[in-house]
Coordinates of C-alpha atoms (C1' of nucleotides) in Angstrom, one line a residue:
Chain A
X204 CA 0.0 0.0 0.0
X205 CA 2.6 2.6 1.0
X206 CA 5.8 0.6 -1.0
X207 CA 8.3 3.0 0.9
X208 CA 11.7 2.4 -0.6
X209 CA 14.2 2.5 2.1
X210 CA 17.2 3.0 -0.6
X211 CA 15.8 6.2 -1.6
X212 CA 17.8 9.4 -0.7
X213 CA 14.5 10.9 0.5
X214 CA 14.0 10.0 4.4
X215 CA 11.6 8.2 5.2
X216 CA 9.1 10.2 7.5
X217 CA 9.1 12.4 4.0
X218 CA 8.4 9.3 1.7
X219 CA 5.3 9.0 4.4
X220 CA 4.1 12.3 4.2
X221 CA 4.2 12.6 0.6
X222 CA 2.3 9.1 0.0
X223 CA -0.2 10.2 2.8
X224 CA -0.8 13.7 0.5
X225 CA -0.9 12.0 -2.0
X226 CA -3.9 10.0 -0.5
X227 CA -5.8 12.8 0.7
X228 CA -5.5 15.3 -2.1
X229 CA -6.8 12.3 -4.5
X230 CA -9.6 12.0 -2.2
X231 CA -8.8 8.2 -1.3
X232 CA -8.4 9.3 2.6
X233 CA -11.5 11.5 3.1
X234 CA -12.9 14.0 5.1
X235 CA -12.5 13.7 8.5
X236 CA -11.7 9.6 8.3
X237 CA -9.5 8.3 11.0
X238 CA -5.6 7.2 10.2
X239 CA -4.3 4.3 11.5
X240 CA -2.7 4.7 15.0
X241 CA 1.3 5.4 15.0
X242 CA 1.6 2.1 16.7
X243 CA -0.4 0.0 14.0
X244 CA 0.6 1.6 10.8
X245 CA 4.5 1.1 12.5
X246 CA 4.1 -2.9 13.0
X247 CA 2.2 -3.1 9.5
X248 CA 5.6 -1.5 7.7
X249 CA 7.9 -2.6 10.1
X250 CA 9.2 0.9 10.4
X251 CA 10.3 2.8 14.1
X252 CA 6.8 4.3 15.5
X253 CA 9.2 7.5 15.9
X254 CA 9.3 8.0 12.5
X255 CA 5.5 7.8 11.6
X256 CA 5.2 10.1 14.4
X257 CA 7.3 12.2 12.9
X258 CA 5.9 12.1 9.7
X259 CA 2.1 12.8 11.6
X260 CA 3.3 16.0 12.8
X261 CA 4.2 16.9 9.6
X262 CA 0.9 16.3 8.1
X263 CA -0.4 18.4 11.1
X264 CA 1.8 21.6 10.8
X265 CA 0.2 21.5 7.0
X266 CA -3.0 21.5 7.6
X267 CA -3.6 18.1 5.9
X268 CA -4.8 16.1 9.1
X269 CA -5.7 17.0 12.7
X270 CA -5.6 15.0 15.9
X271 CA -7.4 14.5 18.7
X272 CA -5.9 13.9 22.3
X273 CA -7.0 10.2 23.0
X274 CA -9.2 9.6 19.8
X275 CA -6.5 9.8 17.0
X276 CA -5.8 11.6 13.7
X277 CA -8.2 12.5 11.1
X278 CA -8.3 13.8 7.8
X279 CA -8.7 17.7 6.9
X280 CA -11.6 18.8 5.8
X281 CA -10.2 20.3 2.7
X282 CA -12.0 23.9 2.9
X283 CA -8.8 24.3 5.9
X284 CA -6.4 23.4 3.7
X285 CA -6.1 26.8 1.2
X286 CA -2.8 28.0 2.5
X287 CA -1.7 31.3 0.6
X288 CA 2.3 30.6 1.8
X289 CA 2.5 27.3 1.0
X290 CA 1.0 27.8 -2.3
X291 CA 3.8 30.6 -3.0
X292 CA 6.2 28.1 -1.9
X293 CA 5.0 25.1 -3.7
X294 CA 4.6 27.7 -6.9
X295 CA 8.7 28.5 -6.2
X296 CA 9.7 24.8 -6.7
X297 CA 7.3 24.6 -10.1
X298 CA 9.0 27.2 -11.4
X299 CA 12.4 25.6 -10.7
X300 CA 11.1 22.5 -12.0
X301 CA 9.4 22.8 -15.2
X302 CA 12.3 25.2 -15.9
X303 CA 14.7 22.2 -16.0
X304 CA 11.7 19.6 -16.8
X305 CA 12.1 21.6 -20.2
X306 CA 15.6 22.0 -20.5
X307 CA 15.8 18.3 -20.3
X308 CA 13.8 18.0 -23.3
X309 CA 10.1 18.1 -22.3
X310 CA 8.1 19.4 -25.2
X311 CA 5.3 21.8 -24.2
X312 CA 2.9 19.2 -25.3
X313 CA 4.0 16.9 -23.2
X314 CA 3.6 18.8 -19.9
X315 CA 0.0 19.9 -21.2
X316 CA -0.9 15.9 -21.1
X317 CA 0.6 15.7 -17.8
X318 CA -1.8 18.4 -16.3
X319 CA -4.6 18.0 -17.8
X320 CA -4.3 14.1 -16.5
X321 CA -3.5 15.5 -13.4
X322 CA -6.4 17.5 -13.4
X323 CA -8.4 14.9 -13.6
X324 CA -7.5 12.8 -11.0
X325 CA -7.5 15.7 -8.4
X326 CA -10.8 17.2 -9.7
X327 CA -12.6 14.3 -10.8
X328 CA -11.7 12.0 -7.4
X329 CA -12.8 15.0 -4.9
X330 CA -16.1 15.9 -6.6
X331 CA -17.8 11.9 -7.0
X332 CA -18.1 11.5 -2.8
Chain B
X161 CA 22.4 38.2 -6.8
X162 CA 22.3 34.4 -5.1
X163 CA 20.3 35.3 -2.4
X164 CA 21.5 32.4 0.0
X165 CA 19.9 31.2 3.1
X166 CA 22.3 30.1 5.7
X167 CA 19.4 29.0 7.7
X168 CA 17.4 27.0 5.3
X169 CA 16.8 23.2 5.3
X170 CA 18.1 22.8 2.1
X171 CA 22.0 22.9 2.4
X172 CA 23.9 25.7 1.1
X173 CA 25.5 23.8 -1.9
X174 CA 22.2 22.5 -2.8
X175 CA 21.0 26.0 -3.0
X176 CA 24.0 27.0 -5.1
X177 CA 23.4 24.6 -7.2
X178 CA 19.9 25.5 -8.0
X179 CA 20.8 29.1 -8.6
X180 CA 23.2 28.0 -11.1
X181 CA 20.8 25.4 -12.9
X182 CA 18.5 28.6 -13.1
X183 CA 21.3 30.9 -14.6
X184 CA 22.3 28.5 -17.2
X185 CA 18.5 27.0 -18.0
X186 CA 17.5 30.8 -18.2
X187 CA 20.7 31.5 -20.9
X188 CA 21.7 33.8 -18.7
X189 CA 25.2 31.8 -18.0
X190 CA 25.9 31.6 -21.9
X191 CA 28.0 27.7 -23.1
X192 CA 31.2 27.5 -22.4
X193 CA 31.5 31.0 -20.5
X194 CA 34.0 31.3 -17.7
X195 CA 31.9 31.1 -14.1
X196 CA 33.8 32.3 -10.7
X197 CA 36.5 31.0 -9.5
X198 CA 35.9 29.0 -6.3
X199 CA 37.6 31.2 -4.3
X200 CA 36.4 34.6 -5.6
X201 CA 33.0 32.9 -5.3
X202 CA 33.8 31.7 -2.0
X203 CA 34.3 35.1 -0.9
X204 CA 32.2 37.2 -2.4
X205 CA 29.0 34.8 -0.4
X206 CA 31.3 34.8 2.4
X207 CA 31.3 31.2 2.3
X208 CA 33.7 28.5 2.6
X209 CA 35.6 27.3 -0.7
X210 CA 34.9 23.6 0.1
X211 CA 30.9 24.3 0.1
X212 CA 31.4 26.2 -3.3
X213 CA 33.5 23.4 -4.8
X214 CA 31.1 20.9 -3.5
X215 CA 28.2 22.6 -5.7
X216 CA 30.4 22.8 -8.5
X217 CA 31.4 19.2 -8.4
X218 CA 27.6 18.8 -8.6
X219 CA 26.8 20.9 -11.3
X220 CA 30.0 18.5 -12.8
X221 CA 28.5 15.5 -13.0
X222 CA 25.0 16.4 -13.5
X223 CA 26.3 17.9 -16.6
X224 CA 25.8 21.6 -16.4
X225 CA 29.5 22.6 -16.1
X226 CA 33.0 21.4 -16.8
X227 CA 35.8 22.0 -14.9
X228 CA 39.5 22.5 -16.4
X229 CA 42.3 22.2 -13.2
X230 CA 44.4 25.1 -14.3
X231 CA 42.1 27.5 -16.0
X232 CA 39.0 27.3 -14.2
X233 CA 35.2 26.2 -14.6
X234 CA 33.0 26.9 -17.5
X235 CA 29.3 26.5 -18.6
X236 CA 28.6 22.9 -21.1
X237 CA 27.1 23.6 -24.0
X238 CA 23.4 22.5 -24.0
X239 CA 23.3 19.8 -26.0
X240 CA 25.2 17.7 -23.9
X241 CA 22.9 17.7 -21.0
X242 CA 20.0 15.1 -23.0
X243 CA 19.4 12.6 -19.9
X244 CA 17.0 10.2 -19.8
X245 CA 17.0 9.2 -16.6
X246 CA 16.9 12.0 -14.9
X247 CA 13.7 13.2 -16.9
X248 CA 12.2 10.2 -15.7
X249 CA 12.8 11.6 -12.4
X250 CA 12.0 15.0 -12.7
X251 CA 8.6 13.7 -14.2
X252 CA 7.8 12.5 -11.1
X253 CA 8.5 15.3 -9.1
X254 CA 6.5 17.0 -10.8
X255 CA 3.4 15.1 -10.9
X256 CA 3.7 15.3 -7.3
X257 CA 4.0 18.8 -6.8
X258 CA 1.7 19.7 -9.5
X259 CA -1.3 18.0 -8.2
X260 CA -0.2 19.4 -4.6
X261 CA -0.4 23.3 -6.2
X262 CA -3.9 22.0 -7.6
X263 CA -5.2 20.7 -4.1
X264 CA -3.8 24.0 -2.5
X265 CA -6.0 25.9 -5.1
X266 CA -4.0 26.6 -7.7
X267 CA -6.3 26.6 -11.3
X268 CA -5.5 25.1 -14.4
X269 CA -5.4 28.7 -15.7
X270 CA -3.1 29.7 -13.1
X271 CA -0.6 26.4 -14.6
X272 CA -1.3 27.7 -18.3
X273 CA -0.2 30.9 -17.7
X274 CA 2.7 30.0 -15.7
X275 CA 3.6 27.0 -18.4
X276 CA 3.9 29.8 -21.2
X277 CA 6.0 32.6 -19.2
X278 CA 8.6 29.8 -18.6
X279 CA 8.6 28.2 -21.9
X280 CA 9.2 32.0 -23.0
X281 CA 12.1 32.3 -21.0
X282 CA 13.9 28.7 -21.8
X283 CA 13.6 28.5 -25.1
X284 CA 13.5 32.5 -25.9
X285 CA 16.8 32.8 -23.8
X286 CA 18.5 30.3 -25.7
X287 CA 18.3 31.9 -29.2
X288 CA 21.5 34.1 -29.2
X289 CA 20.6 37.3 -28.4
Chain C
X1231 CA 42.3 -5.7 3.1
X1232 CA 42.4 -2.3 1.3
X1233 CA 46.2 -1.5 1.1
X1234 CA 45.8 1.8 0.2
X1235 CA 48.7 3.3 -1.1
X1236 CA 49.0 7.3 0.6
X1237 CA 51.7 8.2 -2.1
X1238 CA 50.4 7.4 -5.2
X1239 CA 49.0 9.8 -7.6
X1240 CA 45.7 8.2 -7.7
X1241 CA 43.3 10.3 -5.1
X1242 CA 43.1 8.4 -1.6
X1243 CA 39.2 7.9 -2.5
X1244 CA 39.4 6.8 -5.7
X1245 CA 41.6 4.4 -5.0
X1246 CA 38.8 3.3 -2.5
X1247 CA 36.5 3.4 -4.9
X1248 CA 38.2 1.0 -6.8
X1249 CA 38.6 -1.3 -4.0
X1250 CA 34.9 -1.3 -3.5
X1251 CA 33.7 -1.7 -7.0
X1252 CA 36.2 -4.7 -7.2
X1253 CA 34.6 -6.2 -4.1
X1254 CA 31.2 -5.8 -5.1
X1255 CA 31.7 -6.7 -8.4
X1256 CA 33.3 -9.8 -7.4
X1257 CA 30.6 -10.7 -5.2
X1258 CA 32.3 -10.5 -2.0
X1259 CA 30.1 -7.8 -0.7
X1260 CA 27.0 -9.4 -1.5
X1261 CA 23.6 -7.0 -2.3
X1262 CA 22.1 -5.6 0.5
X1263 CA 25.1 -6.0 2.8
X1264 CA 25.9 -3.6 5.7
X1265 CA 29.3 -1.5 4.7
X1266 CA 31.3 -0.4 7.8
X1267 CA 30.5 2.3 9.0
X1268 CA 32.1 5.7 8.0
X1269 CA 33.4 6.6 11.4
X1270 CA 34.4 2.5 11.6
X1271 CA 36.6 2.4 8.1
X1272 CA 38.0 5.8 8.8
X1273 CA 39.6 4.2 12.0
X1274 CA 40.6 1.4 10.7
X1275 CA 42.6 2.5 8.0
X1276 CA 43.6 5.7 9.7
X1277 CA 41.9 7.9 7.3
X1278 CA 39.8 11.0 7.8
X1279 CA 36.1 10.6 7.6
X1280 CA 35.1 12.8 5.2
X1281 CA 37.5 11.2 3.0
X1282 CA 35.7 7.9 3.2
X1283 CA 32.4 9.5 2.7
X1284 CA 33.9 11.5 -0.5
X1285 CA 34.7 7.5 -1.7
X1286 CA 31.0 6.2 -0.5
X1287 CA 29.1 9.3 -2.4
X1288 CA 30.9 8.6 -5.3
X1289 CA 29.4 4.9 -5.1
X1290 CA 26.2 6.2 -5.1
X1291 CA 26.3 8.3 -7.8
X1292 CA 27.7 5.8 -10.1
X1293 CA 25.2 3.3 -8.2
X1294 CA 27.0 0.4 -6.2
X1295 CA 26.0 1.3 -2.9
X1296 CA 22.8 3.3 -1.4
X1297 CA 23.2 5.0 1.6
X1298 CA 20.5 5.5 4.4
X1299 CA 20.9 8.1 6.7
X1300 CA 20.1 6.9 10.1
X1301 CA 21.0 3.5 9.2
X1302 CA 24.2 3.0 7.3
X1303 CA 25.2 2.3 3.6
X1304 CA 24.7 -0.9 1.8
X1305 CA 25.6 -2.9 -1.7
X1306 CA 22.9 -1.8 -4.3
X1307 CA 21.2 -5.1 -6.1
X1308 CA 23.1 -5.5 -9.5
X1309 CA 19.8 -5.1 -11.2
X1310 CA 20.0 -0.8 -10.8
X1311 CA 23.4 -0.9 -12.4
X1312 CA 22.7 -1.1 -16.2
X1313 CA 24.1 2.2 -17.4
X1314 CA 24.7 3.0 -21.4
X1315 CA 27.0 6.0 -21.0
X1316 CA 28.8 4.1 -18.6
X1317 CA 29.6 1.1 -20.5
X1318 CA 30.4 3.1 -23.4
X1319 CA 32.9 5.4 -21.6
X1320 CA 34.9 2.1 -20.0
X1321 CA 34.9 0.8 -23.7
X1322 CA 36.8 3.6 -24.8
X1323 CA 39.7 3.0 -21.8
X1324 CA 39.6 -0.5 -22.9
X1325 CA 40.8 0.0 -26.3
X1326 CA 43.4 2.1 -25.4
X1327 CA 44.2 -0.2 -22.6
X1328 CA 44.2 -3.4 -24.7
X1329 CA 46.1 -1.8 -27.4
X1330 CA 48.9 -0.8 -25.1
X1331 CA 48.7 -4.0 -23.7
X1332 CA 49.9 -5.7 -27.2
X1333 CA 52.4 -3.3 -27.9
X1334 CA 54.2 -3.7 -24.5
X1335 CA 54.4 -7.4 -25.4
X1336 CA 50.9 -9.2 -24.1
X1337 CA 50.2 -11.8 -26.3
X1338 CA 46.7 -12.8 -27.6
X1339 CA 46.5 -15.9 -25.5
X1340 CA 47.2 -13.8 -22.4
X1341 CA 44.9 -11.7 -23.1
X1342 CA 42.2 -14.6 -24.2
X1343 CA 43.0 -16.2 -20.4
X1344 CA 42.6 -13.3 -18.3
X1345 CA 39.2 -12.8 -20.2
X1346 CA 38.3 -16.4 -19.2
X1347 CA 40.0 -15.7 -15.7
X1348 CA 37.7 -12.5 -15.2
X1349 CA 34.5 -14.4 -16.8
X1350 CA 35.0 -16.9 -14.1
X1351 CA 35.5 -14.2 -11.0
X1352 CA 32.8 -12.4 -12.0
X1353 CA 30.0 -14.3 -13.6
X1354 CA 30.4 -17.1 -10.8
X1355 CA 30.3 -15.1 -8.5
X1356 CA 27.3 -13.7 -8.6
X1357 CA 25.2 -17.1 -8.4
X1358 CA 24.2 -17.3 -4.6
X1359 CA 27.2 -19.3 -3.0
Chain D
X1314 CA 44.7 15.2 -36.3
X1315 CA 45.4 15.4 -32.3
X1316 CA 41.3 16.8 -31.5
X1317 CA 41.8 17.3 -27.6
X1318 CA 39.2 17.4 -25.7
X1319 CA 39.8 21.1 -23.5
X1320 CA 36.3 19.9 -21.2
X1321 CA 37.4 16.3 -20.5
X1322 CA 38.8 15.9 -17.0
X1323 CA 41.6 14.0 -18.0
X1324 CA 44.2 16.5 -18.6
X1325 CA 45.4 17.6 -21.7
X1326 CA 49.3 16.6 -20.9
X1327 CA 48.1 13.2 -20.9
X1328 CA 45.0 13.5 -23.5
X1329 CA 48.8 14.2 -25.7
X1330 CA 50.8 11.2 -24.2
X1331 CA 47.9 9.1 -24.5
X1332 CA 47.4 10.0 -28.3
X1333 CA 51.3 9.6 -29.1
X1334 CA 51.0 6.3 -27.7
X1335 CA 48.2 5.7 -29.9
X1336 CA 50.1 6.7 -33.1
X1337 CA 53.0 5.0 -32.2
X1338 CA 51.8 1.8 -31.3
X1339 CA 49.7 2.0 -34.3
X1340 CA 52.7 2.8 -36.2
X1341 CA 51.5 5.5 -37.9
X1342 CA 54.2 7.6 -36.5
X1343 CA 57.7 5.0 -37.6
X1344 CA 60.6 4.1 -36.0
X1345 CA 63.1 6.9 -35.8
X1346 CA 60.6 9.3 -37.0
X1347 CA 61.1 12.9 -35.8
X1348 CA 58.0 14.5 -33.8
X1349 CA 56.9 18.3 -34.4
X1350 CA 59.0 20.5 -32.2
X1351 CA 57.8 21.3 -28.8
X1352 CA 57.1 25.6 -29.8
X1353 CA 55.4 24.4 -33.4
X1354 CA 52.7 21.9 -32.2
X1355 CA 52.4 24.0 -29.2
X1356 CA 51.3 26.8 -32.1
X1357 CA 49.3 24.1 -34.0
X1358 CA 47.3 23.3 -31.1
X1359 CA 47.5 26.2 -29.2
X1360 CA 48.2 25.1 -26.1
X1361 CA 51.1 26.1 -23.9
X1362 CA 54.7 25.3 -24.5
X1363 CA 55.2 23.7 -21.5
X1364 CA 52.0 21.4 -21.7
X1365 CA 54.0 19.8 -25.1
X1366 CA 56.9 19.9 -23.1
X1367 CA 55.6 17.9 -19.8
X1368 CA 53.8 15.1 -22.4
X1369 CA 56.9 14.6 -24.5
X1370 CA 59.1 14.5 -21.0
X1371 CA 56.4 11.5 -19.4
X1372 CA 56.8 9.4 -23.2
X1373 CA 60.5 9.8 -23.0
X1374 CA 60.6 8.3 -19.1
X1375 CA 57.8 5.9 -20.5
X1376 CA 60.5 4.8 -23.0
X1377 CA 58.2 5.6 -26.5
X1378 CA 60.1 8.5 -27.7
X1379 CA 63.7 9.7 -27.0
X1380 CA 65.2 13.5 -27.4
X1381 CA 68.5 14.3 -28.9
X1382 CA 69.4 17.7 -27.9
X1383 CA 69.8 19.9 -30.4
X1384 CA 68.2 17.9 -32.9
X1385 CA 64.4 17.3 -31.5
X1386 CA 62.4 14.6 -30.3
X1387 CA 62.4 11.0 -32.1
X1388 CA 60.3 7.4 -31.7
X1389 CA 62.0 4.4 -30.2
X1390 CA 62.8 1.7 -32.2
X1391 CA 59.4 -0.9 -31.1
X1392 CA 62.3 -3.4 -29.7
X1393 CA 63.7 -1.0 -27.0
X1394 CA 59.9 -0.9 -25.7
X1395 CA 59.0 -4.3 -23.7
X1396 CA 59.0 -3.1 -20.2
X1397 CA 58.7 -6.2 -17.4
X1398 CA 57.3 -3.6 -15.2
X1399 CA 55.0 -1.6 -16.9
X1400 CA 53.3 -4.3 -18.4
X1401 CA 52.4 -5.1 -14.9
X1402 CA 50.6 -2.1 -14.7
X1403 CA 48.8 -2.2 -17.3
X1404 CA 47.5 -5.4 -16.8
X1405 CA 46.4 -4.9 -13.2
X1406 CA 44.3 -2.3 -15.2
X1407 CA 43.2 -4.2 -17.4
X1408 CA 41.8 -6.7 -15.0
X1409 CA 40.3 -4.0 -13.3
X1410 CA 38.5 -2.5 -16.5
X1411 CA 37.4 -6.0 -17.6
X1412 CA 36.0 -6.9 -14.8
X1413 CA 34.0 -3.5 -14.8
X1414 CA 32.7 -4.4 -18.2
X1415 CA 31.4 -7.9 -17.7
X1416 CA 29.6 -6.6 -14.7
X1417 CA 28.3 -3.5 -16.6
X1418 CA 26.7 -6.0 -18.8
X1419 CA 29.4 -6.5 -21.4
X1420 CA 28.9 -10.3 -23.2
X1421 CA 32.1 -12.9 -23.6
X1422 CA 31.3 -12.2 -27.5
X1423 CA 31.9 -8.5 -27.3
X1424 CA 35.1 -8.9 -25.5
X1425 CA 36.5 -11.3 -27.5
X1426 CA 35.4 -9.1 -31.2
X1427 CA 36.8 -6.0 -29.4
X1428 CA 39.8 -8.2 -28.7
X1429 CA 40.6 -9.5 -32.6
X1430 CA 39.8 -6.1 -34.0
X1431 CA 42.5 -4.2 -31.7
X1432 CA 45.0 -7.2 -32.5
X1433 CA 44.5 -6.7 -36.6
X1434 CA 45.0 -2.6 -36.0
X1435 CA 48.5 -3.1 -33.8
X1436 CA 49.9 -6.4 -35.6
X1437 CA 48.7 -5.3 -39.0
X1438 CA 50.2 -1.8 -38.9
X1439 CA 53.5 -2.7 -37.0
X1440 CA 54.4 -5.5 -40.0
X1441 CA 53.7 -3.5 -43.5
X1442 CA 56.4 -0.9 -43.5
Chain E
dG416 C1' 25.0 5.4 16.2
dT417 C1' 24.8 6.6 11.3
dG418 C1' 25.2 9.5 7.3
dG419 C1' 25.4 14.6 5.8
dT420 C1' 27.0 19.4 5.9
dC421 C1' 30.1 22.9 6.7
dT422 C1' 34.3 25.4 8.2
dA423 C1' 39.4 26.5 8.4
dG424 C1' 43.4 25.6 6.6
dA425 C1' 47.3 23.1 4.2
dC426 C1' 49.3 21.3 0.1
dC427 C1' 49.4 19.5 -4.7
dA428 C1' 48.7 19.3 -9.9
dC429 C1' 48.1 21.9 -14.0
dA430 C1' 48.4 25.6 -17.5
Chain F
dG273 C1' 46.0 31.6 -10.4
dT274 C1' 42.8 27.7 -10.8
dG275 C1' 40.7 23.4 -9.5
dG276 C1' 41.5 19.0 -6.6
dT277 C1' 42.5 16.4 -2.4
dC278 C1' 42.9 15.8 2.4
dT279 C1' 42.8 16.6 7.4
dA280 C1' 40.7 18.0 11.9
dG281 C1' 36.9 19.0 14.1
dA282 C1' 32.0 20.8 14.9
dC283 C1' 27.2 20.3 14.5
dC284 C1' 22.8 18.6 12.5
dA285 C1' 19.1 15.1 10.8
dC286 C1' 17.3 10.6 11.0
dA287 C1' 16.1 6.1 12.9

DNA sequence: GTGGTCTAGACCACA
DNA sequence: GTGGTCTAGACCACA
C-alpha cells in the first residue's frame, strides 16, 4: 500500500508524508476519516513508530490532518487546507522545475498531457463522494 | 544576486546549485562561459571554498558545467545535457508537486499561464541574443 | 584488506572506490550488505572521515551502494546498475588499454586467459554461493 | 589530427601522451621518425609550450620517444619498448576495467570481437612498413 | 549510532 | 591563479 523504498535518498518520514498527501489530495483518505494509529501503521511496515510520528506531525503543521488527544488523527476537511504561503512556496519549486523539466527536453505538449491528466485525478476524485 | 539562506533546510550547496541550474536554463550563463573561481565565489557569499567546490562538483556530474584544473570552470554547452533518466525523475517530481499546487488551489489557468511565461524564458533565452 | 597506497598519484578515495567496485563486483560484498561504518573504516585504515564518505558518495552516484541516513550504507542489487554511458565510456579506456597491452608485449592468448580468468570471477560469483 | 578534448577531466598533458601512444603503437608515426617540435605543435594546437613539453618529457621516461638535444624529439625503435614492469601495470588495469565491463553488462562475444579487432590494427600496422 | 553538511586551513597538480 | 585532495573538528538530521 505505501511501498516505501528505504534505498531512496529521500527519508523516510518524508516518503510518508508525501504518499499520505498524495492519498488525501486524490480523495482516497476522506474528510475527517480516521488514520491508522502510529503504533499499527508502525508494526504493519515494520518501520520505528518514531518516524511515523514524525511524519504525523508533519501532516499536522500542513494543515492536511488534525488530531485529537485520545481519539487519533483524522483527515482535513479540505476547505482548511487553502494555504496562501504554502501555495507561493510550492509555486517557487514549479517554477524551478518545469524550468529544467524543459531544458531536459520536455516538449510543451508533453507537460500539457501531464496536467490536464492531473487535473483529472484531483478534480474528478474529490467531486464523485 | 544568489540570495542564500544560511538558515534553510536545504544545504547551502544545494542551494547553489539551483541558482546556477536557473542561470544557465534561463541562458543567462551563456556555453562555455567562464563562471567564478571557487575562491572569488567563496568570498564574495562569504562562504567556505569547500561548500562552493562541493556545488560545483555537482553541477560537474550532472552535466551543467566542466571543470579544467588550471584554468578554471566553465558553462557545457546544451546539447550535452539530453538525460534520460533524470527526466524520468523530474517527471515524477512533478506530478507530485503539481497535483499538490492543484489541491492547494491553484487553477489550471493559473498552470497555463505559468507553463507559457517559462517556456518564453527557456527557449526565448536560448536563441542568441 | 584495502592497502591503500597514501603516495600514489591516484586520489586516496578513488583508490577506495576501486577497491569497492572490485569487491562488489566480485561478489564479495553481497547485495544488500551492511558497509562499515564511516566513522568504523576511517579508524581502521587511519583515514579522515570525510574522505571515506567522498569515496561512499561517489558509489552512489555511479550506483553500487545506497546509503540510508540513520541506518548505514549498503551494496545496491546488480539489477540498478545497467548504465549506457557508462559502458560506453569504460569501452573507450579499454581500447586504449588493450592496445597498449599488445604493444608492450601481451600476447593474444594472455589476453584470451585473463578474459576467461575474469569471466570466471565475475560471472560465478554472482550465483548465490 | 590530435582533436583534444579542452572539457574532459583528464588532462590535456596526458590526452597528448595518451594520443602519441596511440600513433606510435599504431605505427602510424615509424621508427626513428622525428616528432613536431615542442614551440610548433604548441602553435598548432595552441596550447602552452610547456603542456608539449611535460607530455613529451612522461613518453621519453615511458621509454616511447627519446630527445636528442639539439636535434628534436624522435620514436623508439618498437624493440627498446617491452618493459617487465610496466606491463604489470597495465595489466592490473586491465583486469580492473574488464571486470567493470562484464559486470556493466558486457557479453564474452563483445570482448572477445573487441579483442581481434584491436589485434588486426596493432599487428597489421607494426608489420607493412 | 549513522550519514550529511560545513568550516578552516594546508598542500598538490596543471596551465 | 585555478581546480582538486585531504585533514581535523564541529554540529545537524534521522532512525
Amino acid at each position: 500500500m505505501f511501498d516505501l523504498d528505504v534505498r531512496s535518498r529521500k527519508p523516510i518520514y518524508e516518503q510518508l508524508v508525501d504518499k499520505m498527501k498524495e492519498l488525501i489530495i486524490n480523495d482516497i483518505l476522506k474528510s475527517d476519516e480516521q488514520l491508522p494509529s502510529v503504533r499499527t501503521l508502525a508494526q504493519q511496515l515494520t518501520i520505528n513508530p518514531n518516524t511515523i510520528q514524525r511524519a504525523y506531525r508533519e501532516l499536522e503543521t500542513e494543515g492536511y490532518i488534525y488530531s485529537i488527544k485520545g481519539k487519533g488523527s483524522f483527515v482535513s476537511p479540505s476547505s482548511i487546507s487553502p494555504n496562501e504561503e504554502k501555495l507561493k512556496k510550492v509555486q517557487g519549486e514549479l517554477v524551478r522545475l518545469l524550468s529544467e523539466a524543459m531544458y531536459l527536453g520536455m516538449s510543451m505538449e508533453q507537460l500539457q498531457k501531464m496536467l490536464e491528466e492531473i487535473e483529472e485525478a484531483v478534480k474528478g476524485g474529490s467531486h464523485d463522494d
